[in-house]
mmCIF file of C-alpha atoms in Angstrom:
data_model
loop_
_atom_site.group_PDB
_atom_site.id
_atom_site.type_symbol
_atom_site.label_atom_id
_atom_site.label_comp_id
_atom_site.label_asym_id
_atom_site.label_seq_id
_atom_site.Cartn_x
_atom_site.Cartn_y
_atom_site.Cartn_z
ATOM 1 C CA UNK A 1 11.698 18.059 14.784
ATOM 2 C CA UNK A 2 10.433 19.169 11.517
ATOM 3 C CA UNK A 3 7.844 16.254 10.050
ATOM 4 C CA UNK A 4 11.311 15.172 7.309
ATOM 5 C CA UNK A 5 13.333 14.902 10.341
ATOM 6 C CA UNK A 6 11.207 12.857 12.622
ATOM 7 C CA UNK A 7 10.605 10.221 9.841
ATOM 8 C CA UNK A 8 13.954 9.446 9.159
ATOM 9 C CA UNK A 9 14.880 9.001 12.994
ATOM 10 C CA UNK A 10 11.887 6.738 13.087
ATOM 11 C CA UNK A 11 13.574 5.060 10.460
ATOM 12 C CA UNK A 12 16.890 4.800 11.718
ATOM 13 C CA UNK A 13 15.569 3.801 14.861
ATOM 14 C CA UNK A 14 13.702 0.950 13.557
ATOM 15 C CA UNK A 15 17.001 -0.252 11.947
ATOM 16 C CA UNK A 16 18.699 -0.393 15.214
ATOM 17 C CA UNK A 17 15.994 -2.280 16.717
ATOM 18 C CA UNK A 18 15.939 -4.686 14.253
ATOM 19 C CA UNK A 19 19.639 -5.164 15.038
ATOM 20 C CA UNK A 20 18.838 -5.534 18.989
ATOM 21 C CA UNK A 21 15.698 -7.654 18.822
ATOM 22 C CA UNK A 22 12.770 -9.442 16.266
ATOM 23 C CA UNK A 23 9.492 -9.666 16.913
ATOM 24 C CA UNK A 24 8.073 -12.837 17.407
ATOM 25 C CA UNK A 25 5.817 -14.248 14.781
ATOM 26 C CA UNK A 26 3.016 -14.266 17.558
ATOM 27 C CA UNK A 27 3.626 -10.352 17.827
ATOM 28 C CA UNK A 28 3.474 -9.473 13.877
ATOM 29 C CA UNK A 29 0.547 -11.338 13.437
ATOM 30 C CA UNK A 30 -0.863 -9.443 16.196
ATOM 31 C CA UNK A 31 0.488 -6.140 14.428
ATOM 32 C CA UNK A 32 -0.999 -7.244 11.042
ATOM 33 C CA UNK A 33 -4.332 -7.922 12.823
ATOM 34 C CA UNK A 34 -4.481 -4.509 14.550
ATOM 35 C CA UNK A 35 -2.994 -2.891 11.131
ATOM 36 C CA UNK A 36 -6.064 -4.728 8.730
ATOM 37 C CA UNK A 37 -9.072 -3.599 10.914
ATOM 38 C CA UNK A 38 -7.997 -0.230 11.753
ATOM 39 C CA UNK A 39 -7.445 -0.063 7.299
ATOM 40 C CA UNK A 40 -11.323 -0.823 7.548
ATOM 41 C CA UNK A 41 -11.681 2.722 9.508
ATOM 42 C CA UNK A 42 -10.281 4.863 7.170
ATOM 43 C CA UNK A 43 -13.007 5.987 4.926
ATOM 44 C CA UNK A 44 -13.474 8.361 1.774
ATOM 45 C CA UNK A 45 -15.520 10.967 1.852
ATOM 46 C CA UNK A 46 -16.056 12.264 5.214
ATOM 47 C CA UNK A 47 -14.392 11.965 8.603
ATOM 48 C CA UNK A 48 -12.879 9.059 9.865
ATOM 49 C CA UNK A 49 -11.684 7.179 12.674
ATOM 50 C CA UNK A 50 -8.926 9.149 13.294
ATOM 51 C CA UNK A 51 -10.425 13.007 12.564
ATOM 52 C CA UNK A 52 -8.822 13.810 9.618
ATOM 53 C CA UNK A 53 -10.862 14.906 6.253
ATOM 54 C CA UNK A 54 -10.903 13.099 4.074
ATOM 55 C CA UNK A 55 -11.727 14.429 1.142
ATOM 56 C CA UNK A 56 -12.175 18.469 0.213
ATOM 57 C CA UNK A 57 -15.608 18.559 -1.823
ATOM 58 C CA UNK A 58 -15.097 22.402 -2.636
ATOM 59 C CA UNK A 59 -12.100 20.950 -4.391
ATOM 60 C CA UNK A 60 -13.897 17.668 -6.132
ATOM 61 C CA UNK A 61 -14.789 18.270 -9.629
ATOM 62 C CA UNK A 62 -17.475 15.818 -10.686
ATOM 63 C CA UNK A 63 -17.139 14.428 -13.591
ATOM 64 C CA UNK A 64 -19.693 12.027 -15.714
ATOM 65 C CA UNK A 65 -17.630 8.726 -16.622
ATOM 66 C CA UNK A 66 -20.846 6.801 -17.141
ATOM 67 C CA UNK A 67 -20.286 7.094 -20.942
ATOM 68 C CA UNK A 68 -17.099 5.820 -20.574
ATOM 69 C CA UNK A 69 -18.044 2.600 -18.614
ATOM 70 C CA UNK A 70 -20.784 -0.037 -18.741
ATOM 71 C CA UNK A 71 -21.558 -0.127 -14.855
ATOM 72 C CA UNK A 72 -21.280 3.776 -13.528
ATOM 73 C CA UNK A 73 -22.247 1.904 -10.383
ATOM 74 C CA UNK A 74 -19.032 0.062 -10.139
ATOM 75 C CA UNK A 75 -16.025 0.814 -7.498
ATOM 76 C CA UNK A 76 -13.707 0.046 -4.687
ATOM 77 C CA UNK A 77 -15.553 -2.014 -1.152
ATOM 78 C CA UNK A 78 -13.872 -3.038 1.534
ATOM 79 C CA UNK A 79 -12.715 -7.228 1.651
ATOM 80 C CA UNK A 80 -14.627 -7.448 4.724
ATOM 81 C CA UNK A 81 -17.051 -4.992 6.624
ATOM 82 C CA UNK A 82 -16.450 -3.620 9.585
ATOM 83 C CA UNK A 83 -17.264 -4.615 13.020
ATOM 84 C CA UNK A 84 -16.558 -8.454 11.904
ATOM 85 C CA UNK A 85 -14.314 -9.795 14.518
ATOM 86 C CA UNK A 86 -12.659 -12.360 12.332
ATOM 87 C CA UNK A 87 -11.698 -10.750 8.898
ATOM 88 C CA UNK A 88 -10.239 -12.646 6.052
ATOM 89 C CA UNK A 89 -6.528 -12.886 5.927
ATOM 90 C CA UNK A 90 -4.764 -14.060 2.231
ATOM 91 C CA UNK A 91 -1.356 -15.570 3.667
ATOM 92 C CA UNK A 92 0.882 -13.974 1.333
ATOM 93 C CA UNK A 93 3.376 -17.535 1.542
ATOM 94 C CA UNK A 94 0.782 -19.837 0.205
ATOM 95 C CA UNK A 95 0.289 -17.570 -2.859
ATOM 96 C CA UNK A 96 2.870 -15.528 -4.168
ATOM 97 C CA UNK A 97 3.268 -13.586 -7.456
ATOM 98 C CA UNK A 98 7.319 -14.526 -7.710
ATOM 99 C CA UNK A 99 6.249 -18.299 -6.689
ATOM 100 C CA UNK A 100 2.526 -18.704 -8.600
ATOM 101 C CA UNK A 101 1.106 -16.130 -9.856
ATOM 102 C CA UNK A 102 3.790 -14.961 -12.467
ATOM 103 C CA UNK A 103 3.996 -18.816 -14.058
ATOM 104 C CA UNK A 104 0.225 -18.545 -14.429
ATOM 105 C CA UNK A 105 -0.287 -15.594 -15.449
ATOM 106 C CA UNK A 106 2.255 -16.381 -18.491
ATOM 107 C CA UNK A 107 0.577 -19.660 -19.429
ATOM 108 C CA UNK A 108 -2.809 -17.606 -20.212
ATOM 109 C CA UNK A 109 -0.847 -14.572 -21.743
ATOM 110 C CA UNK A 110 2.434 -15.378 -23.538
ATOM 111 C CA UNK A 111 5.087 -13.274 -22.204
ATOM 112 C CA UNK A 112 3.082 -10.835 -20.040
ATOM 113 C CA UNK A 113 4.472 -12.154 -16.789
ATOM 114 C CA UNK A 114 7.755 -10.710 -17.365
ATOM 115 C CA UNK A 115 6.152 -7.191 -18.411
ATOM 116 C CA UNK A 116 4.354 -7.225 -15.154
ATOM 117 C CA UNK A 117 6.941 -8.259 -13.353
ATOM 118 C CA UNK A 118 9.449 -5.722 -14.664
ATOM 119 C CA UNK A 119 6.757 -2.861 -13.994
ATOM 120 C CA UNK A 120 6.585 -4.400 -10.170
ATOM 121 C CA UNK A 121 9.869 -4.491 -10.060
ATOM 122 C CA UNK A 122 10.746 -1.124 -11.555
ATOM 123 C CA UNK A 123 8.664 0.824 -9.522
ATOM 124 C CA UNK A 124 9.431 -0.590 -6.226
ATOM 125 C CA UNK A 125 12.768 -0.357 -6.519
ATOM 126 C CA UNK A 126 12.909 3.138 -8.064
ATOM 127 C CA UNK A 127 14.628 5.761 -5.734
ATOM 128 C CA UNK A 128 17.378 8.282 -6.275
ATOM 129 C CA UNK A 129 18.732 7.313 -2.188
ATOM 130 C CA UNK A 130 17.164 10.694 -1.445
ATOM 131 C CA UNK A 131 14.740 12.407 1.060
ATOM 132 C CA UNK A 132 14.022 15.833 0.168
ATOM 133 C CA UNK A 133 17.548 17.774 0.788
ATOM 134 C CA UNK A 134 18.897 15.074 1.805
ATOM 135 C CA UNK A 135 21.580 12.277 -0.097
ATOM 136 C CA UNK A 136 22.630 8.676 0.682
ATOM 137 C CA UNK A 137 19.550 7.348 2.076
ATOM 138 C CA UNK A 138 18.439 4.074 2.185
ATOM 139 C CA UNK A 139 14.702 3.943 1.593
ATOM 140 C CA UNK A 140 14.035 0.540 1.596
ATOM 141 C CA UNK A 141 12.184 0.459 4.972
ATOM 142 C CA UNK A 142 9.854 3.237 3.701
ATOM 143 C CA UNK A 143 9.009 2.117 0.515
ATOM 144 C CA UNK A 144 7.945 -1.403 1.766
ATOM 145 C CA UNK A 145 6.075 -0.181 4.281
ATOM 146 C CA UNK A 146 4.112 1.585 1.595
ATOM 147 C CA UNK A 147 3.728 -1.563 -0.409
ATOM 148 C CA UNK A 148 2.689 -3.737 2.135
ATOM 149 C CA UNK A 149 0.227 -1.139 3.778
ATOM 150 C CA UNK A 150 -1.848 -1.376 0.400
ATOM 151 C CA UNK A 151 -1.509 -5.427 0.473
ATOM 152 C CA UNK A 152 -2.584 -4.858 4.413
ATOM 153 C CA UNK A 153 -5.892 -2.993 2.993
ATOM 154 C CA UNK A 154 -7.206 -6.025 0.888
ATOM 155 C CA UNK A 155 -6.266 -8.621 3.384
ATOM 156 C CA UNK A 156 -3.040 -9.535 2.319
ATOM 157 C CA UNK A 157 -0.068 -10.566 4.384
ATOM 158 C CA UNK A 158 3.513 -11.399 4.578
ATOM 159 C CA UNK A 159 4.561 -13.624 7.807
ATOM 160 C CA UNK A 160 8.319 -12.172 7.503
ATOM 161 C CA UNK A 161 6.951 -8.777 7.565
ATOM 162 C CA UNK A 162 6.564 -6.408 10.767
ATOM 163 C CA UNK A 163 3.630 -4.461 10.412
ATOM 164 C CA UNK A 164 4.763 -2.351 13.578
ATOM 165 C CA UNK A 165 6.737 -0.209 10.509
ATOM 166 C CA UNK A 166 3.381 0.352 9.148
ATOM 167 C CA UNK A 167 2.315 2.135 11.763
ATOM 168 C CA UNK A 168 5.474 4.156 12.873
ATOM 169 C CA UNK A 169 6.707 5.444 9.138
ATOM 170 C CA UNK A 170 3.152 6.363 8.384
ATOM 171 C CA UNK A 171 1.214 8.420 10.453
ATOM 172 C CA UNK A 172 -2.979 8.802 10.317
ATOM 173 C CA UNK A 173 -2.630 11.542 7.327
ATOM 174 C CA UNK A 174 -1.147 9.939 5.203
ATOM 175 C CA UNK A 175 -3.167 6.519 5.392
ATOM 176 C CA UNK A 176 -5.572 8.354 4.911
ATOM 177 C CA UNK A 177 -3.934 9.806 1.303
ATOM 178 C CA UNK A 178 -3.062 6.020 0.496
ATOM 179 C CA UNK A 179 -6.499 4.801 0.581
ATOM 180 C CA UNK A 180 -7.906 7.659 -1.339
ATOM 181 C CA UNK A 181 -5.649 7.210 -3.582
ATOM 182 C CA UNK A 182 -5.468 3.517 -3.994
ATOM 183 C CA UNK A 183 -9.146 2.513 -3.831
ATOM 184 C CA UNK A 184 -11.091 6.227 -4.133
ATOM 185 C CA UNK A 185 -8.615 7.658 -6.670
ATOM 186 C CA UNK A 186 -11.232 10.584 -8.549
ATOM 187 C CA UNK A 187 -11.874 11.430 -5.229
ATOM 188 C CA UNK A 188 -7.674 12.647 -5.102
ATOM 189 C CA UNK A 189 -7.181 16.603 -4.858
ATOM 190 C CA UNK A 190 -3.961 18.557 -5.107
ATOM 191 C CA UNK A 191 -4.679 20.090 -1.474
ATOM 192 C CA UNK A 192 -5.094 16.265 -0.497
ATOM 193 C CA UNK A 193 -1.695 15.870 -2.147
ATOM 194 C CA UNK A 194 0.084 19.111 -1.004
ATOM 195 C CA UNK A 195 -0.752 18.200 3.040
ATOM 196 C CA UNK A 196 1.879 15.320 3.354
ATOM 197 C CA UNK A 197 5.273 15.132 3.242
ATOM 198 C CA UNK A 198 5.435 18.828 2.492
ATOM 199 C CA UNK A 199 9.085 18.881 2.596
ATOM 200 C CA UNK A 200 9.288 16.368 -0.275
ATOM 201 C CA UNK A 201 9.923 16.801 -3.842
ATOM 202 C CA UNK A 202 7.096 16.108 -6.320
ATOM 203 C CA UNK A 203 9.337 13.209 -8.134
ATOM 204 C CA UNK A 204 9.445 11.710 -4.740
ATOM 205 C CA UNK A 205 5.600 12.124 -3.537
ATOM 206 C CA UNK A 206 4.714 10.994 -7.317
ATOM 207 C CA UNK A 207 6.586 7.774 -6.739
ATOM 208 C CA UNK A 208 4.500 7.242 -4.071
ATOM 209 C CA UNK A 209 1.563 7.217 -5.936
ATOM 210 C CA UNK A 210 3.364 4.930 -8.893
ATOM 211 C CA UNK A 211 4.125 2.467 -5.492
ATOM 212 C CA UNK A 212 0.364 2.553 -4.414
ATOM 213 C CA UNK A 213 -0.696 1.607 -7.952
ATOM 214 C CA UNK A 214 1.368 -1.303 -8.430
ATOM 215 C CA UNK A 215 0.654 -2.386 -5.004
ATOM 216 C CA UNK A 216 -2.751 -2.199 -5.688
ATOM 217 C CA UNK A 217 -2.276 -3.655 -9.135
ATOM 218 C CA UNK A 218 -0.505 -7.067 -7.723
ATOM 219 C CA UNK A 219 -3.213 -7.467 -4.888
ATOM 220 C CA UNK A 220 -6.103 -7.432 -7.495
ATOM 221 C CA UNK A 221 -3.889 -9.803 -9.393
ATOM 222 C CA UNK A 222 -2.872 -12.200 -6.460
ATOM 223 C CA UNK A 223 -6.794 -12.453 -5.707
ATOM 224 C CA UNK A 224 -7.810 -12.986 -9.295
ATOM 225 C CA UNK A 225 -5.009 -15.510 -10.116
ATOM 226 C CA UNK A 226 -5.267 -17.800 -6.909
ATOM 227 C CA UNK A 227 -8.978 -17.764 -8.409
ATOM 228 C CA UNK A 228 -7.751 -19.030 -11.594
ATOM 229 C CA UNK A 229 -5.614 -21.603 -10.066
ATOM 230 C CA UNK A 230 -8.225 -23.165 -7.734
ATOM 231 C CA UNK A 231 -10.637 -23.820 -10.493
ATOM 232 C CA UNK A 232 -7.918 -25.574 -12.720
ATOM 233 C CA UNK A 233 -7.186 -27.795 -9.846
#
């Protein structure tokens, strides 16, 4: 099976066994655990867990931001370090953009919670029902597994959620891709790009990288927020 075809009979497959049988909630937590610390393993700028390069530094043009920013020194750590047997988990039901976060974040910033929201919104929901060549495809499946693979990264999870998807639509490559791009993003190169999902079109590997951002986007926001709301209280 070409790497187009074997995703979408993952995907169909994982339809029917939703049909057949659920996974307990013992079993996704389980999944989400296994999920979060492998996350940890995947690291910019040289080889990780799994083999794969991770970045190309013949392709890596440096560039000097430091006039641009206060702290040159600032960027992207992991929420936890790894080797920690118990890492940090944000239960995604006790603090929820649609349930807290977008109320607060419009009571400090008139009418910017519906902006957000519609960007959110927007983004994840953007598709044209297509995979490369071919038509009337539901994508739903893949594009939450993207979204909730970045929310996985910082710690974040959603009880309802299965994060056995994860790890079937989205093999080692390409986690690899979504963490560079997500939390190293100058450290991104077009070969980087080009080596997944080669069968795709560019308007459907660029949506990707919108999805990542927002993803990323509403985690730093959930974080930030529930900050906000426990020093009020």
């Amino acid at each position: 099976l070409s790497e187009l075809e074997a995703l979408m009979e993952r995907m169909k497959r994982l339809q029917e066994d939703k049909e057949d049988e659920e996974a307990s909630q013992e079993e996704m937590a389980t999944r989400f655990e296994k999920e979060k610390k492998e996350s940890l393993l995947v690291i910019t700028g040289g080889i990780c867990a799994f083999s794969v390069p991770l970045s190309f530094d013949d392709e890596i043009v440096s560039t000097d931001v430091s006039r641009y920013i206060e702290d040159p020194g600032f960027g992207y750590k992991d929420f936890a370090r790894r080797g920690e047997d118990h890492l940090p988990t944000f239960r995604a039901q006790d603090y929820t953009w649609e349930n807290h976060g977008f109320s607060l974040v419009n009571r400090l910033y008139s009418d910017i919670g519906h902006l957000l929201d519609e960007k959110f919104r927007m983004v994840y929901n953007l598709t044209y029902n297509t995979m490369a060549t071919h038509e009337d495809v539901d994508t739903t499946t893949l594009r939450r597994a993207l979204f909730n693979y970045v929310h996985c990264m910082y710690g974040i999870r959603y009880d309802d959620y299965d994060y056995g998807e994860v790890n079937q639509l989205l093999e080692r490559s390409l986690k690899v891709y979504i963490k560079t791009v997500t939390c190293y993003p100058e450290r991104t190169t077009k070969r980087m790009y080009d080596s997944y999902w080669r069968q795709f079109k560019h308007s459907e590997k660029v949506h990707v990288n919108l999805l990542l951002m927002e993803a990323r986007m509403q985690a730093e926001l959930l974080y930030a927020l529930r900050a906000i709301t426990r020093h009020l209280t």
